[in-house]
Coordinates of N, CA and C and ligand atoms in Angstrom, one line a residue:
M27 N -1.0 -10.2 -14.2 CA -1.1 -8.7 -14.1 C -0.3 -8.1 -13.0
Y28 N 0.3 -7.0 -13.3 CA 1.1 -6.3 -12.2 C 0.4 -4.9 -12.0
L29 N -0.1 -4.7 -10.8 CA -0.8 -3.5 -10.5 C -0.1 -2.7 -9.4
I30 N -0.2 -1.4 -9.5 CA 0.4 -0.6 -8.4 C -0.7 0.3 -7.8
L31 N -0.7 0.3 -6.5 CA -1.7 1.2 -5.8 C -0.9 2.3 -5.2
L32 N -1.2 3.5 -5.6 CA -0.6 4.7 -5.1 C -1.6 5.5 -4.3
G33 N -1.1 6.3 -3.3 CA -2.0 7.1 -2.5 C -1.4 7.5 -1.2
P34 N -1.9 8.6 -0.6 CA -1.4 9.1 0.7 C -1.7 8.1 1.8
P35 N -1.0 8.2 2.9 CA -1.3 7.3 4.1 C -2.7 7.3 4.5
G36 N -3.3 6.2 4.7 CA -4.7 6.0 5.2 C -5.7 6.1 4.1
T37 N -5.3 6.1 2.8 CA -6.3 6.3 1.8 C -7.1 5.0 1.5
G38 N -6.5 3.9 2.0 CA -7.2 2.6 1.8 C -6.4 1.6 0.9
K39 N -5.1 1.8 0.7 CA -4.3 1.0 -0.2 C -4.3 -0.5 0.4
G40 N -4.0 -0.6 1.6 CA -4.0 -2.0 2.2 C -5.3 -2.7 2.2
T41 N -6.4 -2.0 2.5 CA -7.7 -2.5 2.5 C -8.1 -3.0 1.1
Q42 N -7.8 -2.1 0.1 CA -8.2 -2.5 -1.2 C -7.3 -3.5 -1.8
A43 N -6.0 -3.5 -1.5 CA -5.0 -4.4 -2.1 C -5.4 -5.9 -1.7
K44 N -5.8 -6.0 -0.4 CA -6.2 -7.4 0.1 C -7.4 -7.9 -0.7
L45 N -8.4 -7.0 -0.9 CA -9.6 -7.4 -1.7 C -9.3 -7.7 -3.1
L46 N -8.5 -6.9 -3.7 CA -8.1 -7.0 -5.2 C -7.3 -8.3 -5.4
A47 N -6.4 -8.5 -4.4 CA -5.5 -9.7 -4.5 C -6.3 -11.0 -4.5
E48 N -7.4 -11.0 -3.7 CA -8.3 -12.2 -3.6 C -9.1 -12.3 -4.9
R49 N -9.6 -11.2 -5.4 CA -10.5 -11.2 -6.5 C -9.7 -11.5 -7.8
R50 N -8.5 -11.0 -7.9 CA -7.8 -11.2 -9.2 C -6.6 -12.2 -9.1
R51 N -6.6 -12.9 -7.9 CA -5.6 -13.9 -7.7 C -4.2 -13.4 -7.9
L52 N -3.9 -12.3 -7.2 CA -2.6 -11.7 -7.3 C -1.9 -11.8 -5.9
V53 N -0.6 -11.7 -5.9 CA 0.2 -11.7 -4.6 C 0.2 -10.2 -4.2
H54 N -0.1 -10.0 -2.9 CA -0.1 -8.7 -2.3 C 1.3 -8.4 -1.8
I55 N 2.0 -7.4 -2.4 CA 3.3 -7.0 -1.9 C 3.2 -5.6 -1.3
A56 N 3.3 -5.5 0.0 CA 3.1 -4.2 0.7 C 4.5 -3.8 1.4
S57 N 5.1 -2.8 0.9 CA 6.4 -2.4 1.4 C 6.4 -2.1 2.9
G58 N 5.3 -1.4 3.4 CA 5.2 -1.1 4.8 C 5.1 -2.3 5.6
D59 N 4.3 -3.3 5.2 CA 4.1 -4.6 5.9 C 5.5 -5.3 6.0
L60 N 6.2 -5.3 4.9 CA 7.5 -6.0 4.9 C 8.5 -5.3 5.8
F61 N 8.5 -4.0 5.9 CA 9.4 -3.3 6.8 C 8.9 -3.6 8.3
R62 N 7.6 -3.5 8.5 CA 7.2 -3.8 9.9 C 7.5 -5.2 10.3
E63 N 7.4 -6.2 9.4 CA 7.8 -7.5 9.8 C 9.3 -7.6 10.1
A64 N 10.1 -6.9 9.3 CA 11.6 -6.9 9.5 C 11.9 -6.3 10.9
V65 N 11.2 -5.2 11.3 CA 11.4 -4.6 12.6 C 11.0 -5.5 13.7
Q66 N 9.9 -6.2 13.5 CA 9.4 -7.1 14.5 C 10.4 -8.3 14.8
Q67 N 10.9 -8.8 13.6 CA 11.9 -9.9 13.7 C 13.3 -9.4 14.2
G68 N 13.5 -8.1 14.2 CA 14.8 -7.6 14.7 C 15.9 -8.0 13.7
S69 N 15.6 -8.2 12.4 CA 16.6 -8.5 11.4 C 17.5 -7.3 11.2
D70 N 18.5 -7.5 10.4 CA 19.5 -6.5 10.1 C 18.7 -5.3 9.4
L71 N 17.8 -5.7 8.4 CA 17.0 -4.7 7.7 C 16.2 -3.9 8.7
G72 N 15.5 -4.7 9.6 CA 14.6 -4.1 10.6 C 15.3 -3.1 11.4
Q73 N 16.5 -3.4 11.8 CA 17.3 -2.4 12.7 C 17.7 -1.2 11.9
R74 N 17.9 -1.4 10.6 CA 18.3 -0.2 9.8 C 17.1 0.7 9.5
V75 N 15.9 0.1 9.4 CA 14.8 1.0 9.0 C 13.9 1.5 10.1
K76 N 14.1 0.9 11.3 CA 13.1 1.2 12.4 C 13.0 2.8 12.7
A77 N 14.1 3.5 12.7 CA 14.0 4.9 13.0 C 13.2 5.7 11.9
Y78 N 13.3 5.3 10.7 CA 12.5 5.9 9.6 C 11.0 5.7 9.8
L79 N 10.7 4.4 10.1 CA 9.3 4.1 10.3 C 8.7 4.9 11.6
D80 N 9.5 4.9 12.6 CA 9.1 5.6 13.8 C 8.8 7.1 13.6
R81 N 9.6 7.7 12.7 CA 9.5 9.1 12.4 C 8.5 9.4 11.3
G82 N 8.0 8.3 10.6 CA 7.1 8.5 9.5 C 7.8 9.1 8.3
E83 N 9.1 8.7 8.1 CA 9.8 9.2 6.9 C 10.1 8.1 5.9
L84 N 10.4 8.5 4.7 CA 10.7 7.5 3.7 C 12.0 6.8 4.0
V85 N 12.0 5.4 3.9 CA 13.2 4.7 4.0 C 14.1 4.9 2.8
P86 N 15.4 5.0 2.9 CA 16.2 5.3 1.7 C 15.9 4.3 0.5
D87 N 16.0 4.8 -0.7 CA 15.7 4.0 -1.9 C 16.5 2.7 -1.9
E88 N 17.8 2.8 -1.6 CA 18.7 1.7 -1.8 C 18.1 0.5 -1.0
L89 N 17.7 0.7 0.3 CA 17.2 -0.4 1.1 C 15.9 -0.9 0.6
T90 N 15.0 0.1 0.2 CA 13.7 -0.3 -0.2 C 13.7 -1.1 -1.5
I91 N 14.5 -0.6 -2.4 CA 14.6 -1.3 -3.7 C 15.1 -2.7 -3.5
A92 N 16.2 -2.9 -2.7 CA 16.8 -4.2 -2.5 C 15.8 -5.2 -1.8
M93 N 15.0 -4.6 -0.9 CA 14.0 -5.5 -0.3 C 12.9 -5.9 -1.3
L94 N 12.5 -5.0 -2.1 CA 11.5 -5.3 -3.1 C 12.0 -6.3 -4.1
E95 N 13.2 -6.2 -4.5 CA 13.8 -7.1 -5.5 C 13.8 -8.5 -5.0
E96 N 14.1 -8.6 -3.7 CA 14.2 -10.0 -3.1 C 12.8 -10.6 -3.2
R97 N 11.8 -9.7 -2.9 CA 10.4 -10.2 -2.8 C 9.9 -10.6 -4.2
V98 N 10.2 -9.8 -5.2 CA 9.7 -10.0 -6.6 C 10.3 -11.2 -7.2
R99 N 11.5 -11.6 -6.7 CA 12.2 -12.7 -7.3 C 11.6 -14.0 -6.8
Q100 N 10.8 -14.0 -5.7 CA 10.2 -15.2 -5.2 C 9.2 -15.8 -6.2
P101 N 9.2 -17.1 -6.3 CA 8.4 -17.7 -7.4 C 6.9 -17.3 -7.4
E102 N 6.3 -17.2 -6.2 CA 4.8 -16.9 -6.2 C 4.5 -15.5 -6.8
A103 N 5.5 -14.6 -6.8 CA 5.3 -13.2 -7.3 C 5.4 -13.2 -8.8
Q104 N 5.7 -14.3 -9.4 CA 6.0 -14.3 -10.9 C 4.7 -14.6 -11.7
Q105 N 3.6 -14.8 -11.0 CA 2.3 -15.0 -11.7 C 1.5 -13.7 -11.6
G106 N 2.0 -12.6 -11.1 CA 1.2 -11.4 -11.0 C 1.2 -10.9 -9.6
A107 N 1.2 -9.6 -9.4 CA 1.2 -9.0 -8.1 C 0.5 -7.7 -8.0
I108 N 0.2 -7.3 -6.8 CA -0.3 -5.9 -6.6 C 0.6 -5.3 -5.6
F109 N 1.2 -4.2 -6.0 CA 2.1 -3.5 -5.1 C 1.4 -2.4 -4.3
D110 N 1.6 -2.4 -3.0 CA 0.9 -1.4 -2.1 C 2.0 -0.7 -1.3
G111 N 2.1 0.6 -1.6 CA 3.1 1.5 -0.9 C 4.4 1.5 -1.6
Y112 N 4.5 0.9 -2.7 CA 5.7 0.9 -3.5 C 5.3 0.9 -5.0
P113 N 5.9 1.8 -5.8 CA 7.0 2.7 -5.5 C 6.5 4.0 -4.9
R114 N 7.4 4.7 -4.3 CA 7.1 6.0 -3.7 C 8.0 7.1 -4.3
T115 N 9.0 6.7 -5.0 CA 9.9 7.7 -5.7 C 10.1 7.3 -7.1
L116 N 10.6 8.3 -7.9 CA 10.8 8.0 -9.3 C 11.9 6.9 -9.4
Q117 N 12.9 6.9 -8.6 CA 13.9 5.9 -8.7 C 13.4 4.5 -8.4
Q118 N 12.4 4.4 -7.4 CA 11.8 3.1 -7.1 C 11.0 2.6 -8.3
A119 N 10.3 3.6 -9.0 CA 9.5 3.2 -10.1 C 10.3 2.6 -11.2
Q120 N 11.5 3.3 -11.5 CA 12.4 2.8 -12.5 C 12.9 1.5 -12.2
A121 N 13.3 1.3 -10.9 CA 13.8 0.0 -10.5 C 12.7 -1.1 -10.6
L122 N 11.5 -0.8 -10.3 CA 10.4 -1.8 -10.5 C 10.3 -2.2 -12.0
D123 N 10.4 -1.2 -12.9 CA 10.3 -1.5 -14.3 C 11.4 -2.5 -14.7
T124 N 12.6 -2.3 -14.1 CA 13.7 -3.2 -14.4 C 13.4 -4.6 -13.9
M125 N 12.9 -4.6 -12.6 CA 12.6 -6.0 -12.1 C 11.6 -6.7 -12.9
L126 N 10.5 -6.0 -13.4 CA 9.5 -6.6 -14.1 C 10.0 -7.0 -15.5
A127 N 10.9 -6.2 -16.1 CA 11.4 -6.5 -17.4 C 12.2 -7.8 -17.3
H128 N 12.9 -8.0 -16.2 CA 13.6 -9.3 -16.0 C 12.6 -10.5 -16.1
L129 N 11.4 -10.3 -15.7 CA 10.4 -11.3 -15.7 C 9.7 -11.4 -17.1
G130 N 10.1 -10.5 -18.0 CA 9.5 -10.4 -19.3 C 8.2 -9.7 -19.3
T131 N 7.9 -8.9 -18.3 CA 6.6 -8.2 -18.2 C 6.8 -6.7 -17.9
A132 N 5.6 -6.1 -17.6 CA 5.7 -4.7 -17.2 C 4.4 -4.4 -16.3
A133 N 4.5 -3.3 -15.6 CA 3.3 -2.9 -14.8 C 2.1 -2.5 -15.8
D134 N 0.9 -3.0 -15.4 CA -0.2 -2.8 -16.3 C -0.9 -1.4 -16.0
A135 N -0.9 -1.1 -14.7 CA -1.6 0.2 -14.3 C -1.1 0.7 -13.0
A136 N -1.1 2.0 -12.8 CA -0.9 2.6 -11.5 C -2.2 3.3 -11.1
L137 N -2.8 2.8 -10.0 CA -4.1 3.2 -9.5 C -3.9 4.2 -8.4
L138 N -4.2 5.4 -8.6 CA -4.1 6.4 -7.5 C -5.4 6.6 -6.7
I139 N -5.4 6.3 -5.4 CA -6.6 6.5 -4.6 C -6.5 7.8 -3.9
T140 N -7.5 8.6 -4.0 CA -7.4 10.0 -3.4 C -8.4 10.1 -2.2
A141 N -8.1 11.0 -1.3 CA -9.1 11.3 -0.2 C -8.6 12.6 0.4
S142 N -9.5 13.4 1.1 CA -9.1 14.6 1.7 C -8.3 14.4 3.0
D143 N -7.6 15.4 3.4 CA -6.8 15.3 4.6 C -7.6 14.9 5.8
E144 N -8.8 15.6 5.9 CA -9.6 15.3 7.1 C -10.0 13.9 7.2
E145 N -10.4 13.3 6.0 CA -10.8 11.9 6.0 C -9.6 11.0 6.3
L146 N -8.4 11.3 5.8 CA -7.2 10.5 6.1 C -6.9 10.5 7.6
I147 N -7.0 11.6 8.2 CA -6.8 11.7 9.7 C -7.8 10.8 10.4
R148 N -9.1 10.9 10.0 CA -10.1 10.1 10.6 C -9.8 8.6 10.5
R149 N -9.3 8.3 9.3 CA -9.1 6.8 9.0 C -7.9 6.3 9.8
L150 N -6.8 7.1 9.9 CA -5.6 6.6 10.5 C -5.8 6.6 12.1
S151 N -6.5 7.6 12.6 CA -6.6 7.6 14.0 C -7.6 6.5 14.6
G152 N -8.4 6.0 13.7 CA -9.4 5.0 14.2 C -9.0 3.6 13.7
R153 N -7.8 3.4 13.1 CA -7.5 2.1 12.5 C -7.0 1.1 13.6
W154 N -7.5 -0.1 13.4 CA -7.0 -1.2 14.3 C -6.6 -2.4 13.3
L155 N -5.5 -3.0 13.7 CA -5.0 -4.1 12.9 C -4.9 -5.4 13.7
C156 N -5.1 -6.5 13.0 CA -4.9 -7.8 13.6 C -3.4 -8.1 13.7
G157 N -2.9 -8.4 14.9 CA -1.5 -8.7 15.0 C -1.1 -10.0 14.4
A158 N -2.1 -10.9 14.2 CA -1.8 -12.3 13.7 C -1.9 -12.3 12.2
C159 N -3.0 -11.8 11.6 CA -3.2 -12.0 10.2 C -3.1 -10.7 9.4
G160 N -3.1 -9.6 10.1 CA -2.9 -8.3 9.4 C -4.2 -7.7 8.9
E161 N -5.4 -8.3 9.2 CA -6.7 -7.8 8.7 C -6.8 -6.3 9.3
I162 N -7.4 -5.5 8.4 CA -7.5 -4.0 8.8 C -9.0 -3.7 9.2
F163 N -9.1 -3.0 10.4 CA -10.4 -2.6 10.8 C -10.4 -1.1 11.1
H164 N -11.6 -0.6 11.3 CA -11.7 0.8 11.7 C -12.8 1.0 12.8
E165 N -12.5 1.8 13.8 CA -13.5 1.8 14.9 C -14.9 2.2 14.5
R166 N -15.0 3.0 13.4 CA -16.3 3.4 13.0 C -16.7 2.7 11.7
S167 N -15.8 2.8 10.6 CA -16.3 2.3 9.3 C -16.2 0.8 9.2
R168 N -15.3 0.2 10.0 CA -15.3 -1.3 9.9 C -15.0 -1.9 11.3
P169 N -15.9 -1.7 12.2 CA -15.6 -2.2 13.6 C -15.6 -3.8 13.6
P170 N -14.7 -4.4 14.5 CA -14.8 -5.8 14.6 C -16.1 -6.3 15.3
K171 N -16.5 -7.5 15.0 CA -17.8 -8.0 15.6 C -17.6 -8.0 17.1
L172 N -16.4 -8.5 17.6 CA -16.1 -8.6 19.0 C -15.0 -7.6 19.3
A173 N -15.2 -6.7 20.2 CA -14.2 -5.6 20.5 C -12.8 -6.2 20.7
G174 N -11.8 -5.7 20.0 CA -10.4 -6.1 20.3 C -10.0 -7.4 19.6
R175 N -10.9 -8.0 18.9 CA -10.6 -9.4 18.3 C -10.9 -9.3 16.8
C176 N -10.0 -10.0 16.1 CA -10.1 -10.1 14.6 C -11.3 -11.0 14.2
D177 N -12.1 -10.5 13.3 CA -13.3 -11.3 12.7 C -12.8 -12.5 12.0
R178 N -11.6 -12.4 11.4 CA -11.1 -13.4 10.5 C -10.5 -14.6 11.3
C179 N -9.6 -14.2 12.2 CA -8.8 -15.3 12.9 C -8.9 -15.3 14.4
G180 N -9.6 -14.3 15.0 CA -9.7 -14.2 16.4 C -8.5 -13.6 17.1
G181 N -7.4 -13.2 16.3 CA -6.2 -12.6 16.9 C -6.5 -11.2 17.6
A182 N -5.6 -10.8 18.4 CA -5.8 -9.5 19.1 C -5.5 -8.3 18.2
L183 N -6.4 -7.3 18.3 CA -6.2 -6.1 17.5 C -5.3 -5.1 18.2
G184 N -4.5 -4.4 17.5 CA -3.6 -3.3 18.0 C -3.5 -2.2 17.1
Q185 N -2.9 -1.1 17.6 CA -2.7 0.1 16.7 C -1.3 0.2 16.2
R186 N -1.1 0.7 15.1 CA 0.3 0.9 14.5 C 1.0 2.0 15.3
D187 N 2.3 1.9 15.6 CA 3.0 2.9 16.3 C 3.0 4.2 15.6
D188 N 3.0 4.1 14.2 CA 3.1 5.4 13.4 C 1.7 6.0 13.2
D189 N 0.7 5.5 13.9 CA -0.6 6.1 13.8 C -0.8 7.1 14.9
K190 N 0.2 7.4 15.7 CA 0.1 8.5 16.7 C 0.0 9.8 16.0
P191 N -0.8 10.8 16.6 CA -1.0 12.0 15.9 C 0.2 12.8 15.4
D192 N 1.3 12.9 16.1 CA 2.4 13.6 15.6 C 3.1 12.9 14.4
V193 N 3.1 11.6 14.4 CA 3.8 10.9 13.3 C 2.8 10.9 12.1
V194 N 1.5 10.8 12.4 CA 0.5 10.9 11.3 C 0.7 12.3 10.5
R195 N 0.9 13.3 11.3 CA 1.0 14.7 10.7 C 2.2 14.6 9.7
R196 N 3.4 14.1 10.2 CA 4.6 14.0 9.4 C 4.4 13.1 8.2
R197 N 3.7 12.0 8.4 CA 3.5 11.1 7.2 C 2.6 11.8 6.2
L198 N 1.6 12.6 6.6 CA 0.8 13.2 5.6 C 1.5 14.3 4.9
Q199 N 2.6 14.8 5.5 CA 3.4 15.8 4.8 C 4.3 15.2 3.8
G200 N 5.0 14.1 4.3 CA 6.1 13.6 3.5 C 5.9 12.3 2.7
M201 N 4.7 11.6 2.9 CA 4.6 10.3 2.3 C 3.6 10.3 1.1
R202 N 3.2 11.5 0.6 CA 2.3 11.5 -0.5 C 3.0 11.2 -1.8
P203 N 2.4 10.6 -2.8 CA 3.1 10.3 -4.0 C 3.5 11.6 -4.6
P204 N 4.8 11.7 -4.9 CA 5.3 13.0 -5.5 C 4.9 13.2 -7.0
E205 N 4.8 14.4 -7.4 CA 4.3 14.7 -8.7 C 5.1 14.0 -9.8
A206 N 6.5 13.9 -9.6 CA 7.3 13.3 -10.6 C 7.0 11.8 -10.8
L207 N 6.5 11.2 -9.7 CA 6.1 9.8 -9.8 C 4.8 9.7 -10.6
L208 N 3.9 10.5 -10.2 CA 2.6 10.5 -11.0 C 2.8 10.8 -12.4
D209 N 3.7 11.8 -12.7 CA 4.0 12.1 -14.1 C 4.6 10.9 -14.9
Y210 N 5.4 10.2 -14.2 CA 6.1 9.0 -14.8 C 5.0 8.1 -15.4
Y211 N 4.0 7.8 -14.5 CA 2.9 6.9 -15.0 C 1.9 7.5 -15.9
R212 N 1.7 8.8 -15.7 CA 0.8 9.6 -16.6 C 1.3 9.6 -18.0
Q213 N 2.6 9.8 -18.1 CA 3.2 9.9 -19.5 C 3.1 8.5 -20.2
Q214 N 3.1 7.5 -19.4 CA 3.0 6.1 -20.1 C 1.5 5.7 -20.3
G215 N 0.6 6.6 -19.9 CA -0.8 6.3 -20.0 C -1.3 5.3 -19.0
K216 N -0.6 5.1 -17.9 CA -0.9 4.0 -17.0 C -1.6 4.6 -15.7
L217 N -1.6 5.9 -15.5 CA -2.2 6.4 -14.3 C -3.7 6.5 -14.3
L218 N -4.3 5.9 -13.3 CA -5.8 6.0 -13.2 C -6.2 6.5 -11.9
E219 N -7.0 7.5 -11.8 CA -7.4 8.1 -10.5 C -8.7 7.6 -10.0
I220 N -8.8 7.2 -8.7 CA -10.0 6.6 -8.2 C -10.3 7.4 -6.9
D221 N -11.6 7.9 -6.8 CA -12.1 8.6 -5.6 C -12.1 7.6 -4.4
G222 N -11.2 7.8 -3.5 CA -11.2 6.9 -2.3 C -12.1 7.3 -1.2
E223 N -12.8 8.4 -1.4 CA -13.7 8.9 -0.3 C -15.1 8.4 -0.5
Q224 N -15.3 7.1 -0.8 CA -16.6 6.5 -0.9 C -16.5 5.2 0.0
E225 N -17.6 4.5 0.1 CA -17.5 3.3 1.0 C -16.5 2.3 0.3
V226 N -16.0 1.4 1.2 CA -15.0 0.5 0.7 C -15.4 -0.3 -0.5
E227 N -16.7 -0.8 -0.5 CA -17.2 -1.6 -1.6 C -17.2 -0.8 -2.9
A228 N -17.6 0.5 -2.8 CA -17.7 1.4 -4.0 C -16.3 1.6 -4.6
V229 N -15.3 1.8 -3.7 CA -13.9 2.0 -4.2 C -13.5 0.7 -4.9
T230 N -13.7 -0.4 -4.2 CA -13.3 -1.7 -4.9 C -13.9 -1.9 -6.2
R231 N -15.2 -1.5 -6.3 CA -15.9 -1.7 -7.6 C -15.3 -0.8 -8.7
N232 N -14.9 0.5 -8.3 CA -14.3 1.4 -9.3 C -12.9 0.9 -9.7
L233 N -12.2 0.3 -8.7 CA -10.9 -0.2 -9.0 C -11.0 -1.4 -10.0
L234 N -11.9 -2.3 -9.7 CA -12.1 -3.5 -10.5 C -12.5 -3.1 -11.9
D235 N -13.4 -2.0 -12.0 CA -13.8 -1.5 -13.4 C -12.6 -1.0 -14.1
A236 N -11.7 -0.2 -13.4 CA -10.5 0.4 -14.1 C -9.6 -0.8 -14.5
I237 N -9.4 -1.8 -13.6 CA -8.5 -2.9 -14.0 C -9.1 -3.7 -15.2
E238 N -10.4 -3.8 -15.2 CA -11.0 -4.5 -16.4 C -10.8 -3.8 -17.7
R239 N -10.9 -2.4 -17.6 CA -10.6 -1.6 -18.8 C -9.2 -1.8 -19.3
V240 N -8.3 -1.8 -18.3 CA -6.8 -2.0 -18.7 C -6.6 -3.3 -19.3
A241 N -7.2 -4.4 -18.7 CA -7.0 -5.8 -19.1 C -7.6 -5.9 -20.6
S242 N -8.8 -5.3 -20.8 CA -9.3 -5.5 -22.2 C -8.5 -4.7 -23.2
A243 N -7.9 -3.6 -22.8 CA -7.1 -2.8 -23.7 C -5.8 -3.6 -24.1
V244 N -5.3 -4.4 -23.1 CA -4.1 -5.3 -23.4 C -4.4 -6.4 -24.3
R245 N -5.7 -7.0 -24.1 CA -6.1 -8.2 -24.9 C -6.0 -8.0 -26.4
Ligands
AP5_257 P1 2.9 2.0 4.7 O1 2.6 0.9 5.6 O2 2.8 1.9 3.3 O3 1.9 3.2 5.2 P2 1.1 4.4 4.5 O4 1.4 4.7 3.1 O5 1.3 5.5 5.4 O6 -0.3 3.9 4.3 P3 -1.1 3.1 5.4 O7 -0.8 1.7 5.5 O8 -1.1 3.9 6.7 O9 -2.6 3.4 4.9 P4 -3.4 2.6 3.7 O10 -3.5 3.4 2.5 O11 -2.9 1.2 3.5 O12 -4.8 2.5 4.4 P5 -5.6 1.3 5.1 O13 -6.2 0.4 4.1 O14 -4.9 0.7 6.2 O15 4.3 2.6 5.1 C1 4.7 2.7 6.4 C2 6.1 3.3 6.5 O16 7.1 2.4 5.9 C3 6.4 4.6 5.8 O17 6.0 5.7 6.7 C4 7.9 4.6 5.5 O18 8.6 4.8 6.7 C5 8.1 3.1 5.2 N1 7.9 2.8 3.7 C6 6.9 2.0 3.2 N2 7.0 2.0 1.9 C7 8.1 2.7 1.5 C8 8.7 3.0 0.3 N3 8.2 2.5 -0.9 N4 9.8 3.8 0.3 C9 10.3 4.3 1.4 N5 9.7 4.0 2.7 C10 8.6 3.3 2.7 O19 -6.9 2.1 5.7 C11 -6.7 3.1 6.7 C12 -8.0 3.0 7.6 O20 -9.1 3.5 6.9 C13 -8.3 1.6 8.1 O21 -8.8 1.7 9.4 C14 -9.5 1.2 7.2 O22 -10.4 0.3 7.8 C15 -10.1 2.5 6.9 N6 -10.7 2.6 5.5 C16 -10.1 2.2 4.4 N7 -10.9 2.4 3.3 C17 -12.0 3.1 3.8 C18 -13.1 3.7 3.2 N8 -13.3 3.6 1.9 N9 -14.0 4.3 4.0 C19 -13.9 4.3 5.3 N10 -12.8 3.8 6.0 C20 -11.9 3.2 5.2
MG258 MG1 -1.2 0.1 4.3

């Protein structure tokens, strides 16, 4: 299965993608995580994209698509994947279709997770991430058992540079899925909308139900 998670910053794409990847045995491909890793490693790609991430702006399609193509070509991605944060433009969506067509397959569903701006700001400003394994926490909705330490691996928790209030404001303006992208999947009958403003477990349940409906329609 190839699933796409769409939604504004902070809506829970990363949280849900990790849970769905485990439950459905899919590889989790998160464009934001790949960019942040590249920046941390100081690679050529990292140096080219750092300023976009710092400003909370879209990285140009050309760089984003090339990075995704490389990831999708890796053997473990050929058994199914869940895309988190990609595609974000119509051009990226068309490129993904071409990548999947090369594998003899296609995206099964695009799942749009929604939430109000007030909730997105609350989520982003209280987010903590494990620097070692990437596990996602929140100071109120998912606090770690031990302050500053990851429940899963014991790694130190930190905040993302782009979760500062001024960058969050810019991300909330510029990083929402554009209507043309939603229309692209709507017209193919692949767009499913999920209310993200519920507890994590309820959102996961609704996503799994939607995926099950898609899977049984394909069967
Ligand atoms: P990216 O990393 O994709 O960031 P984003 O879309 O802004 O989304 P986030 O990762 O901030 O939020 P999320 O939806 O994953 O929420 P999370 O699960 O963490 O992109 C970063 C940057 O990379 C972009 O700004 C851009 O520069 C570049 N980029 C990436 N992809 C690109 C592309 N395709 N094209 C061009 N440029 C690209 O949850 C947030 C918080 O809420 C957590 O604390 C969590 O614990 C909490 N939470 C989650 N669910 C719930 C719930 N149901 N109830 C209560 N709290 C919850
Ligand atoms: Mg994320």
